[in-house]
Structures are given as C-alpha cells and as structure tokens.
mmCIF file with all atom_site columns, C-alpha atoms in Angstrom:
data_model
loop_
_atom_site.group_PDB
_atom_site.id
_atom_site.type_symbol
_atom_site.label_atom_id
_atom_site.label_alt_id
_atom_site.label_comp_id
_atom_site.label_asym_id
_atom_site.label_entity_id
_atom_site.label_seq_id
_atom_site.pdbx_PDB_ins_code
_atom_site.Cartn_x
_atom_site.Cartn_y
_atom_site.Cartn_z
_atom_site.occupancy
_atom_site.B_iso_or_equiv
_atom_site.pdbx_formal_charge
_atom_site.auth_seq_id
_atom_site.auth_comp_id
_atom_site.auth_asym_id
_atom_site.auth_atom_id
_atom_site.pdbx_PDB_model_num
ATOM 1   C CA . UNK G 1 1   ? 39.707 -83.798  375.710 1.00 0.00 ? 1   UNK G CA 1
ATOM 2   C CA . UNK G 1 2   ? 41.831 -86.480  374.457 1.00 0.00 ? 2   UNK G CA 1
ATOM 3   C CA . UNK G 1 3   ? 40.459 -89.742  373.583 1.00 0.00 ? 3   UNK G CA 1
ATOM 4   C CA . UNK G 1 4   ? 42.621 -92.976  373.937 1.00 0.00 ? 4   UNK G CA 1
ATOM 5   C CA . UNK G 1 5   ? 41.999 -94.680  370.615 1.00 0.00 ? 5   UNK G CA 1
ATOM 6   C CA . UNK G 1 6   ? 40.974 -98.029  369.669 1.00 0.00 ? 6   UNK G CA 1
ATOM 7   C CA . UNK G 1 7   ? 44.679 -99.251  369.265 1.00 0.00 ? 7   UNK G CA 1
ATOM 8   C CA . UNK G 1 8   ? 45.415 -98.604  372.683 1.00 0.00 ? 8   UNK G CA 1
ATOM 9   C CA . UNK G 1 9   ? 42.216 -100.368 374.051 1.00 0.00 ? 9   UNK G CA 1
ATOM 10  C CA . UNK G 1 10  ? 43.267 -103.346 371.871 1.00 0.00 ? 10  UNK G CA 1
ATOM 11  C CA . UNK G 1 11  ? 46.595 -103.230 373.210 1.00 0.00 ? 11  UNK G CA 1
ATOM 12  C CA . UNK G 1 12  ? 45.258 -103.362 376.677 1.00 0.00 ? 12  UNK G CA 1
ATOM 13  C CA . UNK G 1 13  ? 43.121 -106.105 376.028 1.00 0.00 ? 13  UNK G CA 1
ATOM 14  C CA . UNK G 1 14  ? 45.772 -108.374 374.264 1.00 0.00 ? 14  UNK G CA 1
ATOM 15  C CA . UNK G 1 15  ? 48.164 -107.575 377.064 1.00 0.00 ? 15  UNK G CA 1
ATOM 16  C CA . UNK G 1 16  ? 45.710 -108.498 379.855 1.00 0.00 ? 16  UNK G CA 1
ATOM 17  C CA . UNK G 1 17  ? 44.588 -111.720 378.050 1.00 0.00 ? 17  UNK G CA 1
ATOM 18  C CA . UNK G 1 18  ? 48.185 -112.780 377.467 1.00 0.00 ? 18  UNK G CA 1
ATOM 19  C CA . UNK G 1 19  ? 49.572 -112.474 380.861 1.00 0.00 ? 19  UNK G CA 1
ATOM 20  C CA . UNK G 1 20  ? 50.149 -110.280 383.853 1.00 0.00 ? 20  UNK G CA 1
ATOM 21  C CA . UNK G 1 21  ? 51.250 -107.083 382.433 1.00 0.00 ? 21  UNK G CA 1
ATOM 22  C CA . UNK G 1 22  ? 52.958 -104.513 384.471 1.00 0.00 ? 22  UNK G CA 1
ATOM 23  C CA . UNK G 1 23  ? 54.957 -107.023 386.498 1.00 0.00 ? 23  UNK G CA 1
ATOM 24  C CA . UNK G 1 24  ? 58.642 -106.424 387.136 1.00 0.00 ? 24  UNK G CA 1
ATOM 25  C CA . UNK G 1 25  ? 61.176 -103.433 387.018 1.00 0.00 ? 25  UNK G CA 1
ATOM 26  C CA . UNK G 1 26  ? 59.165 -101.637 384.180 1.00 0.00 ? 26  UNK G CA 1
ATOM 27  C CA . UNK G 1 27  ? 55.954 -101.685 385.962 1.00 0.00 ? 27  UNK G CA 1
ATOM 28  C CA . UNK G 1 28  ? 57.504 -100.427 389.141 1.00 0.00 ? 28  UNK G CA 1
ATOM 29  C CA . UNK G 1 29  ? 59.268 -97.597  387.203 1.00 0.00 ? 29  UNK G CA 1
ATOM 30  C CA . UNK G 1 30  ? 55.981 -96.564  385.632 1.00 0.00 ? 30  UNK G CA 1
ATOM 31  C CA . UNK G 1 31  ? 54.152 -96.761  388.955 1.00 0.00 ? 31  UNK G CA 1
ATOM 32  C CA . UNK G 1 32  ? 57.076 -94.695  390.435 1.00 0.00 ? 32  UNK G CA 1
ATOM 33  C CA . UNK G 1 33  ? 56.695 -91.854  387.751 1.00 0.00 ? 33  UNK G CA 1
ATOM 34  C CA . UNK G 1 34  ? 52.830 -91.962  388.285 1.00 0.00 ? 34  UNK G CA 1
ATOM 35  C CA . UNK G 1 35  ? 53.205 -91.565  392.016 1.00 0.00 ? 35  UNK G CA 1
ATOM 36  C CA . UNK G 1 36  ? 55.982 -88.661  391.508 1.00 0.00 ? 36  UNK G CA 1
ATOM 37  C CA . UNK G 1 37  ? 53.288 -86.955  389.395 1.00 0.00 ? 37  UNK G CA 1
ATOM 38  C CA . UNK G 1 38  ? 50.342 -87.450  391.877 1.00 0.00 ? 38  UNK G CA 1
ATOM 39  C CA . UNK G 1 39  ? 52.673 -86.302  394.832 1.00 0.00 ? 39  UNK G CA 1
ATOM 40  C CA . UNK G 1 40  ? 53.801 -83.255  393.034 1.00 0.00 ? 40  UNK G CA 1
ATOM 41  C CA . UNK G 1 41  ? 50.054 -82.322  392.468 1.00 0.00 ? 41  UNK G CA 1
ATOM 42  C CA . UNK G 1 42  ? 49.220 -83.053  396.023 1.00 0.00 ? 42  UNK G CA 1
ATOM 43  C CA . UNK G 1 43  ? 52.069 -80.751  397.124 1.00 0.00 ? 43  UNK G CA 1
ATOM 44  C CA . UNK G 1 44  ? 50.950 -78.019  394.838 1.00 0.00 ? 44  UNK G CA 1
ATOM 45  C CA . UNK G 1 45  ? 54.075 -78.301  392.807 1.00 0.00 ? 45  UNK G CA 1
ATOM 46  C CA . UNK G 1 46  ? 52.860 -77.536  389.292 1.00 0.00 ? 46  UNK G CA 1
ATOM 47  C CA . UNK G 1 47  ? 56.411 -77.251  388.015 1.00 0.00 ? 47  UNK G CA 1
ATOM 48  C CA . UNK G 1 48  ? 57.621 -80.635  389.128 1.00 0.00 ? 48  UNK G CA 1
ATOM 49  C CA . UNK G 1 49  ? 54.200 -82.089  387.801 1.00 0.00 ? 49  UNK G CA 1
ATOM 50  C CA . UNK G 1 50  ? 54.764 -80.698  384.403 1.00 0.00 ? 50  UNK G CA 1
ATOM 51  C CA . UNK G 1 51  ? 58.399 -82.093  384.468 1.00 0.00 ? 51  UNK G CA 1
ATOM 52  C CA . UNK G 1 52  ? 56.773 -85.439  384.632 1.00 0.00 ? 52  UNK G CA 1
ATOM 53  C CA . UNK G 1 53  ? 54.552 -84.774  381.784 1.00 0.00 ? 53  UNK G CA 1
ATOM 54  C CA . UNK G 1 54  ? 55.494 -85.894  378.285 1.00 0.00 ? 54  UNK G CA 1
ATOM 55  C CA . UNK G 1 55  ? 56.813 -82.642  376.348 1.00 0.00 ? 55  UNK G CA 1
ATOM 56  C CA . UNK G 1 56  ? 53.759 -82.758  374.077 1.00 0.00 ? 56  UNK G CA 1
ATOM 57  C CA . UNK G 1 57  ? 51.345 -82.822  377.047 1.00 0.00 ? 57  UNK G CA 1
ATOM 58  C CA . UNK G 1 58  ? 53.104 -80.059  378.833 1.00 0.00 ? 58  UNK G CA 1
ATOM 59  C CA . UNK G 1 59  ? 53.051 -77.888  375.760 1.00 0.00 ? 59  UNK G CA 1
ATOM 60  C CA . UNK G 1 60  ? 49.553 -78.617  374.932 1.00 0.00 ? 60  UNK G CA 1
ATOM 61  C CA . UNK G 1 61  ? 48.338 -77.912  378.587 1.00 0.00 ? 61  UNK G CA 1
ATOM 62  C CA . UNK G 1 62  ? 49.977 -74.609  378.495 1.00 0.00 ? 62  UNK G CA 1
ATOM 63  C CA . UNK G 1 63  ? 48.775 -73.675  375.080 1.00 0.00 ? 63  UNK G CA 1
ATOM 64  C CA . UNK G 1 64  ? 45.161 -74.664  375.933 1.00 0.00 ? 64  UNK G CA 1
ATOM 65  C CA . UNK G 1 65  ? 45.010 -72.465  379.149 1.00 0.00 ? 65  UNK G CA 1
ATOM 66  C CA . UNK G 1 66  ? 47.250 -69.722  378.000 1.00 0.00 ? 66  UNK G CA 1
ATOM 67  C CA . UNK G 1 67  ? 49.276 -69.797  381.094 1.00 0.00 ? 67  UNK G CA 1
ATOM 68  C CA . UNK G 1 68  ? 52.255 -71.556  382.317 1.00 0.00 ? 68  UNK G CA 1
ATOM 69  C CA . UNK G 1 69  ? 52.102 -75.339  382.511 1.00 0.00 ? 69  UNK G CA 1
ATOM 70  C CA . UNK G 1 70  ? 52.542 -75.424  386.308 1.00 0.00 ? 70  UNK G CA 1
ATOM 71  C CA . UNK G 1 71  ? 49.634 -73.063  386.882 1.00 0.00 ? 71  UNK G CA 1
ATOM 72  C CA . UNK G 1 72  ? 47.347 -74.873  384.242 1.00 0.00 ? 72  UNK G CA 1
ATOM 73  C CA . UNK G 1 73  ? 47.932 -78.415  385.746 1.00 0.00 ? 73  UNK G CA 1
ATOM 74  C CA . UNK G 1 74  ? 47.136 -77.352  389.117 1.00 0.00 ? 74  UNK G CA 1
ATOM 75  C CA . UNK G 1 75  ? 44.064 -75.453  388.104 1.00 0.00 ? 75  UNK G CA 1
ATOM 76  C CA . UNK G 1 76  ? 42.636 -78.588  386.644 1.00 0.00 ? 76  UNK G CA 1
ATOM 77  C CA . UNK G 1 77  ? 42.340 -79.910  390.177 1.00 0.00 ? 77  UNK G CA 1
ATOM 78  C CA . UNK G 1 78  ? 43.187 -83.467  389.236 1.00 0.00 ? 78  UNK G CA 1
ATOM 79  C CA . UNK G 1 79  ? 42.744 -86.337  391.879 1.00 0.00 ? 79  UNK G CA 1
ATOM 80  C CA . UNK G 1 80  ? 45.710 -87.130  394.043 1.00 0.00 ? 80  UNK G CA 1
ATOM 81  C CA . UNK G 1 81  ? 44.762 -90.417  395.549 1.00 0.00 ? 81  UNK G CA 1
ATOM 82  C CA . UNK G 1 82  ? 47.262 -93.482  395.917 1.00 0.00 ? 82  UNK G CA 1
ATOM 83  C CA . UNK G 1 83  ? 48.662 -95.126  392.883 1.00 0.00 ? 83  UNK G CA 1
ATOM 84  C CA . UNK G 1 84  ? 47.783 -98.531  392.071 1.00 0.00 ? 84  UNK G CA 1
ATOM 85  C CA . UNK G 1 85  ? 49.902 -101.031 390.125 1.00 0.00 ? 85  UNK G CA 1
ATOM 86  C CA . UNK G 1 86  ? 50.724 -100.521 386.401 1.00 0.00 ? 86  UNK G CA 1
ATOM 87  C CA . UNK G 1 87  ? 49.577 -102.367 383.477 1.00 0.00 ? 87  UNK G CA 1
ATOM 88  C CA . UNK G 1 88  ? 52.330 -102.173 380.972 1.00 0.00 ? 88  UNK G CA 1
ATOM 89  C CA . UNK G 1 89  ? 52.296 -102.979 377.163 1.00 0.00 ? 89  UNK G CA 1
ATOM 90  C CA . UNK G 1 90  ? 55.418 -102.303 375.445 1.00 0.00 ? 90  UNK G CA 1
ATOM 91  C CA . UNK G 1 91  ? 56.512 -98.659  376.013 1.00 0.00 ? 91  UNK G CA 1
ATOM 92  C CA . UNK G 1 92  ? 52.969 -97.662  377.219 1.00 0.00 ? 92  UNK G CA 1
ATOM 93  C CA . UNK G 1 93  ? 51.510 -98.070  380.732 1.00 0.00 ? 93  UNK G CA 1
ATOM 94  C CA . UNK G 1 94  ? 48.152 -97.325  382.375 1.00 0.00 ? 94  UNK G CA 1
ATOM 95  C CA . UNK G 1 95  ? 48.014 -96.616  386.074 1.00 0.00 ? 95  UNK G CA 1
ATOM 96  C CA . UNK G 1 96  ? 44.955 -96.178  388.130 1.00 0.00 ? 96  UNK G CA 1
ATOM 97  C CA . UNK G 1 97  ? 44.747 -93.989  391.257 1.00 0.00 ? 97  UNK G CA 1
ATOM 98  C CA . UNK G 1 98  ? 41.714 -93.765  393.569 1.00 0.00 ? 98  UNK G CA 1
ATOM 99  C CA . UNK G 1 99  ? 40.077 -91.308  391.480 1.00 0.00 ? 99  UNK G CA 1
ATOM 100 C CA . UNK G 1 100 ? 41.940 -91.032  388.103 1.00 0.00 ? 100 UNK G CA 1
ATOM 101 C CA . UNK G 1 101 ? 43.422 -93.036  385.205 1.00 0.00 ? 101 UNK G CA 1
ATOM 102 C CA . UNK G 1 102 ? 46.861 -92.060  384.036 1.00 0.00 ? 102 UNK G CA 1
ATOM 103 C CA . UNK G 1 103 ? 48.502 -93.040  380.731 1.00 0.00 ? 103 UNK G CA 1
ATOM 104 C CA . UNK G 1 104 ? 52.340 -93.148  380.632 1.00 0.00 ? 104 UNK G CA 1
ATOM 105 C CA . UNK G 1 105 ? 54.947 -93.560  377.844 1.00 0.00 ? 105 UNK G CA 1
ATOM 106 C CA . UNK G 1 106 ? 58.525 -94.703  378.269 1.00 0.00 ? 106 UNK G CA 1
ATOM 107 C CA . UNK G 1 107 ? 60.439 -91.884  376.619 1.00 0.00 ? 107 UNK G CA 1
ATOM 108 C CA . UNK G 1 108 ? 64.245 -91.282  376.528 1.00 0.00 ? 108 UNK G CA 1
ATOM 109 C CA . UNK G 1 109 ? 64.191 -89.651  379.850 1.00 0.00 ? 109 UNK G CA 1
ATOM 110 C CA . UNK G 1 110 ? 62.184 -92.506  381.492 1.00 0.00 ? 110 UNK G CA 1
ATOM 111 C CA . UNK G 1 111 ? 58.238 -92.722  382.138 1.00 0.00 ? 111 UNK G CA 1
ATOM 112 C CA . UNK G 1 112 ? 56.351 -89.740  381.369 1.00 0.00 ? 112 UNK G CA 1
ATOM 113 C CA . UNK G 1 113 ? 52.718 -88.973  381.936 1.00 0.00 ? 113 UNK G CA 1
ATOM 114 C CA . UNK G 1 114 ? 51.006 -88.583  378.425 1.00 0.00 ? 114 UNK G CA 1
ATOM 115 C CA . UNK G 1 115 ? 47.380 -88.379  379.715 1.00 0.00 ? 115 UNK G CA 1
ATOM 116 C CA . UNK G 1 116 ? 45.935 -87.600  383.218 1.00 0.00 ? 116 UNK G CA 1
ATOM 117 C CA . UNK G 1 117 ? 42.378 -86.806  384.429 1.00 0.00 ? 117 UNK G CA 1
ATOM 118 C CA . UNK G 1 118 ? 40.929 -89.680  382.342 1.00 0.00 ? 118 UNK G CA 1
ATOM 119 C CA . UNK G 1 119 ? 37.705 -91.177  382.936 1.00 0.00 ? 119 UNK G CA 1
ATOM 120 C CA . UNK G 1 120 ? 36.341 -94.246  381.000 1.00 0.00 ? 120 UNK G CA 1
ATOM 121 C CA . UNK G 1 121 ? 33.284 -93.791  378.703 1.00 0.00 ? 121 UNK G CA 1
ATOM 122 C CA . UNK G 1 122 ? 31.991 -97.267  378.768 1.00 0.00 ? 122 UNK G CA 1
ATOM 123 C CA . UNK G 1 123 ? 32.725 -98.871  375.266 1.00 0.00 ? 123 UNK G CA 1
ATOM 124 C CA . UNK G 1 124 ? 33.948 -95.482  374.021 1.00 0.00 ? 124 UNK G CA 1
ATOM 125 C CA . UNK G 1 125 ? 37.667 -94.177  374.486 1.00 0.00 ? 125 UNK G CA 1
ATOM 126 C CA . UNK G 1 126 ? 38.613 -92.491  377.665 1.00 0.00 ? 126 UNK G CA 1
ATOM 127 C CA . UNK G 1 127 ? 38.218 -88.882  377.902 1.00 0.00 ? 127 UNK G CA 1
ATOM 128 C CA . UNK G 1 128 ? 41.347 -87.030  379.446 1.00 0.00 ? 128 UNK G CA 1
ATOM 129 C CA . UNK G 1 129 ? 41.699 -83.460  380.957 1.00 0.00 ? 129 UNK G CA 1
ATOM 130 C CA . UNK G 1 130 ? 45.536 -83.625  380.121 1.00 0.00 ? 130 UNK G CA 1
ATOM 131 C CA . UNK G 1 131 ? 46.860 -85.237  376.755 1.00 0.00 ? 131 UNK G CA 1
ATOM 132 C CA . UNK G 1 132 ? 50.045 -85.234  374.753 1.00 0.00 ? 132 UNK G CA 1
#
C-alpha cells in the first residue's frame, strides 16, 4: 500500500485555503485523464487503463502481482463511479469518484494516474492499491 506523504497533504491544504484549486483547463485536463482511466476499468480494458498510469505505477503494479499490468489492474476491482472535479496544485491533482480517490501528475505525455484505489485514513496518509 502506498501512503501519500505529509508534503502532499500540506500542499492540498495550502491550495484549498488559498483559492479554488482545479479550476480552468488544467483541472479539466486532469478530470479527463481520470475519467478515461475509470472508463477503461469499467469497460474491462486493462491495457488502456495501464496506458493512463504513470510509468512507475504501471511497472510497480505488474511487478507486485507478477502478471501483465492490464490483468493486474483489472484484478484489483477498482471502483468505476463517475469522476468529480479535480483539485490541482502545481503539477499534481486529486480527483474523487463515487468510490475512489485518484492522484495524478502532469508528466511530459499529459496527466497520468500515479495512485488509485486510495482511501483516507483519518489524520494518517491515504492508503492506495495502485501507486507510483
């Protein structure tokens, strides 16, 4: 399980306190990437879902489960509810769905999911099924 560190939590708090994070094109782009990931999962397209993960997350997922990334990500049974609005801070974003929290990073190829299947742990960092 991956734990989102205190630095990310502090970044979110500063962002939310300062203004409406996630507004504008960057927020829409992060939401679109999250929606594409959730849609790929809902359609059973593991290869497409893995293509929307950061390279590190895809590699780690395949290595941990000992199978191809596409099969491994589908085997997790991640939630596929509708995507909400993105909270963006710098090149990082948090997007909630009806049953999940996704963390994304803006990389050279666009927004990629770096953590999925994440659940808050009260005052402790999120625990995530997919990380990278």
